[in-house]
Backbone as ProteinMPNN parsed JSONL, in Angstrom:
{"seq_chain_A": "MSTSMAPRPRQSSEAEEPVGQLVKQASEQVSQLMRQELRLARAEMQQKGKRFGIGGGLLGGAGVVGFLALQALAATAIVALNLMWPLWVSASTVTAVLAALAAVLAAVGRKQVGQAAPPVPEQAIDGVKADVAEIKEKAHR", "coords_chain_A": {"N_chain_A": [[112.956, -15.504, 212.056], [114.037, -13.38, 213.356], [116.524, -13.131, 212.324], [116.102, -12.121, 209.776], [115.281, -9.559, 210.23], [117.388, -8.311, 211.322], [120.066, -5.996, 210.761], [121.916, -6.141, 207.747], [125.177, -7.45, 207.504], [128.08, -5.501, 206.657], [129.638, -5.72, 203.462], [132.626, -7.453, 202.952], [136.04, -6.511, 202.169], [136.852, -8.384, 200.404], [134.758, -8.917, 198.671], [134.691, -6.626, 197.177], [137.005, -6.713, 195.807], [136.972, -8.16, 193.264], [135.682, -6.248, 191.638], [137.515, -4.198, 191.605], [139.575, -5.532, 190.322], [138.353, -5.891, 187.846], [138.125, -3.251, 186.977], [140.829, -2.626, 186.806], [141.616, -4.454, 184.812], [140.06, -3.522, 182.684], [141.174, -0.99, 182.346], [143.787, -1.684, 181.6], [143.208, -3.035, 179.221], [142.098, -1.0, 177.666], [144.315, 0.677, 177.471], [146.065, -1.029, 176.095], [144.602, -1.348, 173.745], [144.642, 1.278, 172.745], [147.392, 1.556, 172.274], [147.672, -0.352, 170.253], [146.076, 0.8, 168.274], [147.54, 3.11, 167.789], [149.878, 1.951, 166.768], [148.793, 0.884, 164.427], [148.036, 3.253, 163.136], [150.566, 4.423, 162.764], [151.772, 2.489, 161.088], [150.062, 2.669, 158.895], [150.504, 5.321, 158.075], [153.212, 5.146, 157.414], [153.091, 3.426, 155.224], [151.565, 4.986, 153.452], [153.338, 7.121, 153.211], [155.543, 5.904, 151.935], [154.377, 5.233, 149.487], [153.749, 7.785, 148.605], [156.309, 8.874, 148.354], [157.465, 7.234, 146.333], [155.672, 7.722, 144.233], [156.029, 10.495, 143.99], [158.71, 10.602, 143.187], [158.563, 9.305, 140.7], [156.846, 11.069, 139.37], [158.485, 13.319, 139.372], [160.604, 12.44, 137.702], [159.138, 12.087, 135.345], [158.449, 14.72, 134.925], [160.941, 15.908, 134.349], [161.66, 14.591, 131.942], [159.471, 15.342, 130.41], [159.898, 18.086, 130.357], [162.241, 18.233, 128.833], [161.224, 17.235, 126.428], [159.393, 19.237, 125.858], [161.126, 21.362, 125.391], [162.357, 20.473, 123.056], [160.12, 20.426, 121.398], [159.464, 23.136, 121.378], [161.711, 24.191, 120.098], [161.381, 22.97, 117.608], [158.946, 24.124, 116.818], [159.722, 26.8, 116.597], [161.586, 26.661, 114.512], [159.889, 25.781, 112.475], [158.048, 27.906, 112.294], [159.806, 29.808, 111.493], [160.013, 29.506, 108.825], [158.006, 31.027, 107.773], [158.013, 33.498, 109.13], [160.226, 36.028, 110.469], [163.044, 34.976, 112.46], [163.128, 36.007, 115.133], [160.428, 36.741, 115.567], [159.161, 34.295, 115.399], [160.342, 32.94, 117.605], [159.477, 34.594, 119.709], [156.696, 34.264, 119.548], [156.344, 31.517, 120.153], [157.39, 31.526, 122.746], [155.513, 33.178, 124.065], [153.176, 31.608, 123.865], [153.94, 29.354, 125.356], [154.314, 30.56, 127.877], [151.697, 31.359, 128.478], [150.477, 28.828, 128.63], [151.869, 27.807, 130.851], [150.906, 29.506, 132.861], [148.176, 28.795, 132.965], [148.396, 26.085, 133.72], [149.599, 26.41, 136.251], [147.571, 27.737, 137.675], [145.51, 25.797, 137.682], [146.842, 23.736, 139.007], [147.319, 24.892, 141.54], [144.708, 25.125, 142.444], [144.012, 22.409, 142.664], [145.807, 21.549, 144.651], [144.85, 23.013, 146.787], [142.418, 21.752, 147.197], [143.131, 19.285, 148.065], [142.973, 16.71, 150.435], [144.156, 16.605, 153.83], [146.84, 14.386, 154.671], [145.852, 11.744, 156.55], [145.612, 9.135, 159.015], [143.202, 7.269, 158.164], [141.959, 4.719, 158.565], [142.826, 4.035, 161.14], [141.712, 6.1, 162.654], [138.99, 5.641, 162.228], [138.862, 3.148, 163.455], [139.443, 3.787, 166.147], [137.261, 5.431, 166.736], [135.191, 3.554, 166.501], [135.926, 1.825, 168.566], [135.686, 3.49, 170.828], [132.955, 4.025, 170.717], [131.95, 1.465, 171.16], [132.932, 0.935, 173.717], [131.591, 2.917, 175.177], [128.962, 2.041, 174.77], [128.986, -0.475, 176.061], [129.559, 0.349, 178.615], [127.236, 1.555, 179.425], [125.563, -0.514, 179.88]], "CA_chain_A": [[112.524, -14.176, 211.716], [114.904, -12.38, 213.949], [117.691, -12.908, 211.469], [115.75, -11.307, 208.611], [115.076, -8.188, 210.672], [118.671, -7.74, 211.729], [120.752, -5.327, 209.654], [122.877, -6.98, 207.037], [126.566, -7.058, 207.761], [128.736, -4.861, 205.514], [130.427, -6.658, 202.673], [134.053, -7.327, 203.226], [136.838, -6.018, 201.051], [137.01, -9.487, 199.456], [133.705, -8.807, 197.662], [135.008, -5.484, 196.329], [138.226, -6.999, 195.077], [136.74, -8.453, 191.854], [135.361, -5.014, 190.931], [138.807, -3.537, 191.419], [140.278, -6.279, 189.279], [137.693, -5.595, 186.57], [138.522, -1.901, 186.588], [142.234, -2.712, 186.41], [141.658, -5.136, 183.517], [139.505, -2.607, 181.674], [142.173, 0.044, 182.115], [144.876, -2.293, 180.833], [142.727, -3.337, 177.878], [141.967, 0.266, 176.941], [145.678, 1.107, 177.16], [146.571, -1.915, 175.038], [143.863, -1.011, 172.531], [145.153, 2.548, 172.236], [148.72, 1.293, 171.713], [147.472, -1.047, 168.982], [145.555, 1.765, 167.309], [148.664, 3.972, 167.424], [150.733, 1.174, 165.871], [148.097, 0.821, 163.141], [148.148, 4.575, 162.514], [151.949, 4.597, 162.323], [151.987, 1.627, 159.923], [149.301, 3.226, 157.775], [151.184, 6.524, 157.61], [154.445, 4.731, 156.765], [152.719, 2.889, 153.916], [151.197, 6.128, 152.617], [154.552, 7.885, 152.96], [156.319, 5.2, 150.916], [153.701, 5.408, 148.201], [153.91, 9.187, 148.234], [157.693, 9.049, 147.918], [157.649, 6.581, 145.037], [154.894, 8.486, 143.259], [156.681, 11.786, 143.795], [159.916, 10.377, 142.383], [158.147, 9.026, 139.321], [156.345, 12.326, 138.79], [159.651, 14.174, 139.126], [161.258, 11.939, 136.487], [158.268, 12.413, 134.207], [158.553, 16.163, 134.71], [162.214, 16.204, 133.683], [161.558, 14.126, 130.554], [158.501, 16.211, 129.755], [160.538, 19.378, 130.128], [163.132, 18.068, 127.676], [160.376, 17.11, 125.241], [158.836, 20.558, 125.581], [162.197, 22.153, 124.78], [162.498, 20.022, 121.666], [158.934, 20.885, 120.675], [159.588, 24.58, 121.191], [162.712, 24.418, 119.039], [160.753, 22.563, 116.348], [157.957, 25.134, 116.454], [160.443, 28.007, 116.18], [162.142, 26.394, 113.18], [158.777, 25.713, 111.522], [157.528, 29.264, 112.091], [160.851, 30.591, 110.839], [159.806, 29.407, 107.385], [157.057, 32.065, 107.386], [158.32, 34.762, 109.807], [161.626, 36.146, 110.903], [163.374, 34.119, 113.609], [162.752, 36.634, 116.407], [158.971, 36.688, 115.71], [158.846, 32.887, 115.675], [160.746, 32.645, 118.988], [158.604, 35.351, 120.613], [155.369, 33.638, 119.532], [156.423, 30.247, 120.909], [157.586, 31.891, 124.159], [154.238, 33.671, 124.599], [152.259, 30.457, 123.996], [154.397, 28.546, 126.498], [154.047, 31.31, 129.108], [150.254, 31.253, 128.739], [150.231, 27.447, 129.08], [152.397, 27.697, 132.22], [149.992, 30.212, 133.765], [146.975, 27.962, 133.124], [148.763, 24.904, 134.52], [149.831, 26.838, 137.633], [146.275, 28.026, 138.293], [144.824, 24.526, 137.908], [147.598, 23.02, 140.044], [147.065, 25.525, 142.84], [143.348, 24.75, 142.83], [144.045, 21.009, 143.074], [146.502, 21.459, 145.943], [143.933, 23.557, 147.789], [141.339, 20.801, 147.442], [143.677, 18.024, 148.572], [142.707, 16.446, 151.853], [145.4, 16.342, 154.548], [147.08, 12.951, 154.858], [145.534, 11.294, 157.902], [145.404, 7.689, 159.105], [141.749, 7.128, 158.189], [141.559, 3.451, 159.168], [143.061, 4.086, 162.586], [140.72, 7.011, 163.242], [137.719, 4.912, 162.229], [138.966, 2.103, 164.471], [139.343, 4.41, 167.472], [135.871, 5.848, 166.912], [134.397, 2.349, 166.747], [136.278, 1.332, 169.899], [135.09, 4.388, 171.817], [131.507, 3.801, 170.698], [131.672, 0.17, 171.789], [133.191, 1.071, 175.158], [130.468, 3.679, 175.731], [127.776, 1.189, 174.754], [129.109, -1.492, 177.104], [129.56, 1.017, 179.912], [125.858, 1.888, 179.757], [124.815, -1.751, 180.186]], "C_chain_A": [[113.447, -13.109, 212.275], [116.124, -12.124, 213.073], [117.344, -12.054, 210.256], [115.57, -9.852, 208.994], [116.402, -7.517, 211.055], [119.336, -7.07, 210.529], [121.795, -6.246, 209.026], [124.289, -6.529, 207.371], [127.165, -6.443, 206.493], [129.572, -5.891, 204.787], [131.899, -6.41, 202.947], [134.779, -6.823, 201.984], [137.062, -7.118, 200.019], [135.959, -9.391, 198.357], [133.998, -7.65, 196.712], [136.224, -5.754, 195.46], [137.969, -7.353, 193.613], [136.39, -7.198, 191.047], [136.657, -4.247, 190.648], [139.623, -4.218, 190.328], [139.685, -5.981, 187.907], [138.082, -4.206, 186.063], [139.97, -1.906, 186.105], [142.363, -3.366, 185.038], [141.151, -4.221, 182.404], [140.509, -1.52, 181.333], [143.324, -0.494, 181.271], [144.448, -2.57, 179.393], [142.578, -2.067, 177.05], [143.353, 0.785, 176.552], [146.262, 0.277, 176.021], [145.898, -1.593, 173.705], [144.378, 0.282, 171.922], [146.546, 2.362, 171.627], [148.606, 0.597, 170.36], [146.973, -0.086, 167.911], [146.666, 2.719, 166.862], [149.635, 3.248, 166.497], [150.113, 1.079, 164.486], [148.221, 2.153, 162.409], [149.555, 4.804, 161.979], [152.235, 3.751, 161.082], [151.269, 2.17, 158.692], [149.997, 4.463, 157.207], [152.509, 6.179, 156.93], [154.156, 4.214, 155.363], [152.353, 4.03, 152.966], [152.427, 6.962, 152.275], [155.42, 7.24, 151.891], [155.686, 5.382, 149.541], [153.853, 6.837, 147.694], [155.315, 9.436, 147.696], [157.945, 8.447, 146.548], [156.916, 7.357, 143.947], [155.529, 9.832, 142.959], [157.942, 11.661, 142.948], [159.582, 10.122, 140.922], [157.619, 10.287, 138.639], [157.491, 13.298, 138.501], [160.396, 13.749, 137.87], [160.449, 12.255, 135.246], [158.343, 13.901, 133.895], [159.834, 16.54, 133.979], [162.146, 15.805, 132.212], [160.567, 14.99, 129.778], [159.082, 17.58, 129.444], [161.478, 19.313, 128.93], [162.33, 17.966, 126.377], [159.775, 18.462, 124.865], [159.889, 21.47, 124.947], [162.386, 21.772, 123.307], [161.312, 20.491, 120.823], [159.006, 22.385, 120.403], [160.591, 24.897, 120.089], [162.13, 24.059, 117.669], [159.748, 23.607, 115.881], [158.633, 26.408, 115.97], [161.009, 27.83, 114.768], [161.023, 26.384, 112.132], [158.222, 27.108, 111.238], [158.541, 30.169, 111.382], [160.723, 30.518, 109.313], [158.881, 30.515, 106.882], [157.439, 33.441, 107.932], [159.809, 34.858, 110.071], [161.833, 35.342, 112.197], [162.923, 34.73, 114.927], [161.253, 36.612, 116.622], [158.543, 35.259, 116.047], [159.16, 32.551, 117.137], [159.841, 33.36, 119.989], [157.21, 34.725, 120.686], [155.365, 32.359, 120.339], [156.59, 30.54, 122.397], [156.275, 32.365, 124.785], [153.236, 32.527, 124.804], [152.647, 29.604, 125.205], [154.141, 29.251, 127.833], [152.566, 31.252, 129.468], [149.897, 29.859, 129.241], [150.71, 27.247, 130.521], [151.465, 28.371, 133.222], [148.727, 29.402, 134.014], [147.273, 26.746, 133.996], [148.986, 25.272, 135.99], [148.517, 27.113, 138.347], [145.517, 26.741, 138.61], [145.522, 23.733, 139.016], [147.362, 23.589, 141.427], [145.671, 25.167, 143.348], [143.308, 23.306, 143.342], [144.726, 20.838, 144.433], [145.604, 21.976, 147.062], [142.813, 22.589, 148.144], [141.83, 19.487, 148.036], [143.4, 17.895, 150.062], [144.037, 16.227, 152.567], [145.598, 14.835, 154.735], [146.857, 12.558, 156.313], [145.352, 9.784, 157.898], [143.914, 7.373, 159.26], [141.292, 5.835, 158.862], [141.721, 3.479, 160.681], [142.036, 4.988, 163.267], [139.364, 6.327, 163.305], [137.719, 3.819, 163.299], [138.816, 2.659, 165.878], [137.905, 4.845, 167.741], [134.979, 4.654, 167.215], [134.667, 1.803, 168.145], [135.632, 2.184, 170.981], [133.581, 4.179, 171.887], [131.155, 2.489, 171.395], [131.887, 0.25, 173.307], [132.047, 1.837, 175.823], [129.217, 2.818, 175.811], [127.819, 0.151, 175.874], [129.117, -0.884, 178.49], [128.131, 1.345, 180.365], [125.047, 0.659, 180.142], [124.846, -2.066, 181.645]], "O_chain_A": [[113.596, -12.04, 211.683], [116.686, -11.028, 213.081], [118.203, -11.33, 209.753], [115.7, -8.981, 208.134], [116.497, -6.291, 211.099], [119.181, -7.533, 209.399], [122.46, -7.022, 209.712], [124.546, -5.332, 207.504], [126.796, -6.825, 205.383], [130.137, -6.804, 205.388], [132.332, -5.275, 203.147], [134.204, -6.726, 200.9], [137.424, -6.827, 198.879], [136.241, -9.75, 197.214], [133.59, -7.694, 195.551], [136.432, -5.063, 194.462], [138.713, -6.869, 192.76], [136.768, -7.101, 189.879], [136.843, -3.714, 189.554], [140.275, -3.559, 189.518], [140.414, -5.834, 186.926], [138.334, -4.015, 184.873], [140.297, -1.261, 185.109], [143.126, -2.895, 184.194], [141.736, -4.155, 181.323], [140.677, -1.168, 180.165], [143.78, 0.167, 180.338], [145.223, -2.366, 178.458], [142.897, -2.06, 175.861], [143.545, 1.274, 175.439], [146.877, 0.814, 175.1], [146.552, -1.57, 172.662], [144.534, 0.372, 170.704], [146.849, 2.942, 170.584], [149.349, 0.912, 169.43], [147.408, -0.157, 166.761], [146.728, 3.093, 165.691], [150.157, 3.842, 165.554], [150.817, 1.181, 163.48], [148.479, 2.182, 161.206], [149.726, 5.316, 160.872], [152.863, 4.227, 160.136], [151.805, 2.134, 157.584], [150.069, 4.629, 155.989], [152.896, 6.844, 155.97], [154.885, 4.523, 154.42], [152.779, 4.041, 151.812], [152.541, 7.458, 151.154], [155.973, 7.933, 151.037], [156.375, 5.651, 148.557], [154.059, 7.066, 146.502], [155.486, 10.131, 146.694], [158.57, 9.077, 145.694], [157.466, 7.617, 142.877], [155.563, 10.263, 141.807], [158.212, 12.508, 142.097], [160.232, 10.652, 140.021], [157.913, 10.538, 137.47], [157.464, 14.015, 137.501], [160.779, 14.593, 137.059], [161.001, 12.643, 134.216], [158.305, 14.297, 132.73], [159.818, 17.393, 133.091], [162.528, 16.582, 131.336], [160.807, 15.327, 128.618], [158.796, 18.164, 128.399], [161.507, 20.228, 128.108], [162.711, 18.539, 125.356], [159.664, 18.789, 123.683], [159.569, 22.263, 124.062], [162.551, 22.63, 122.44], [161.481, 20.902, 119.675], [158.647, 22.842, 119.318], [160.351, 25.764, 119.249], [162.363, 24.765, 116.688], [159.696, 23.941, 114.697], [158.158, 27.034, 115.022], [160.922, 28.734, 113.936], [161.192, 26.914, 111.034], [157.957, 27.455, 110.086], [158.174, 31.163, 110.755], [161.26, 31.365, 108.599], [158.95, 30.905, 105.716], [157.212, 34.45, 107.264], [160.551, 33.888, 109.912], [160.879, 35.074, 112.928], [162.378, 34.016, 115.769], [160.816, 36.475, 117.765], [157.665, 35.048, 116.883], [158.337, 31.947, 117.826], [159.478, 32.782, 121.013], [156.611, 34.662, 121.76], [154.455, 32.143, 121.14], [155.985, 29.86, 123.227], [155.961, 31.992, 125.916], [152.531, 32.492, 125.812], [151.788, 29.184, 125.98], [153.787, 28.599, 128.815], [152.22, 31.11, 130.641], [149.104, 29.719, 130.173], [150.036, 26.593, 131.317], [151.261, 27.853, 134.319], [148.252, 29.328, 135.147], [146.504, 26.415, 134.898], [148.598, 24.514, 136.879], [148.367, 26.754, 139.515], [144.944, 26.612, 139.691], [144.862, 23.131, 139.863], [147.22, 22.835, 142.389], [145.48, 24.934, 144.541], [142.646, 23.017, 144.338], [144.261, 20.062, 145.267], [145.605, 21.428, 148.164], [142.312, 22.604, 149.268], [141.023, 18.663, 148.465], [143.569, 18.838, 150.835], [144.97, 15.705, 151.956], [144.632, 14.098, 154.934], [147.592, 12.992, 157.2], [144.975, 9.212, 156.875], [143.427, 7.228, 160.382], [140.343, 5.849, 159.645], [140.855, 3.001, 161.414], [141.546, 4.661, 164.348], [138.665, 6.419, 164.315], [136.709, 3.591, 163.964], [138.135, 2.063, 166.712], [137.39, 4.651, 168.842], [134.111, 4.729, 168.085], [133.743, 1.367, 168.832], [135.088, 1.651, 171.948], [132.997, 4.158, 172.971], [130.174, 2.417, 172.134], [131.108, -0.308, 174.079], [131.584, 1.458, 176.899], [128.493, 2.859, 176.806], [126.819, -0.079, 176.555], [128.718, -1.541, 179.452], [127.859, 1.403, 181.565], [123.948, 0.791, 180.68], [124.27, -3.066, 182.073]]}, "name": "protein", "num_of_chains": 1, "seq": "MSTSMAPRPRQSSEAEEPVGQLVKQASEQVSQLMRQELRLARAEMQQKGKRFGIGGGLLGGAGVVGFLALQALAATAIVALNLMWPLWVSASTVTAVLAALAAVLAAVGRKQVGQAAPPVPEQAIDGVKADVAEIKEKAHR"}
């Protein structure tokens, strides 16, 4: 009975060492996890950038060909209208129609650009959020 009444001896530093190791491991794992998430974000952005570049190049080529086709169409329309009107009236009419079409396309394009979401690494952000939530959940246990 005398031993149960005596104050317990303080734990040595050997008992605290595993806690220190656990904290060190957790810190290393969190650092490694963040590096992996950053690598994922970089890879995702590179993939999106490549697709954007290819798509932009194709759209640029389509724009050039479309512009040439529009020039041919305008010339055809001017020649066709020249059968009924003088040449200057035909050319002015086609020019006015094309200018109105350009204004409508510019307004619609500006609206679409304004609604475009910024390019962000969505998978990496979702992964980081999930990791943080899991770390918080396990920390509360």
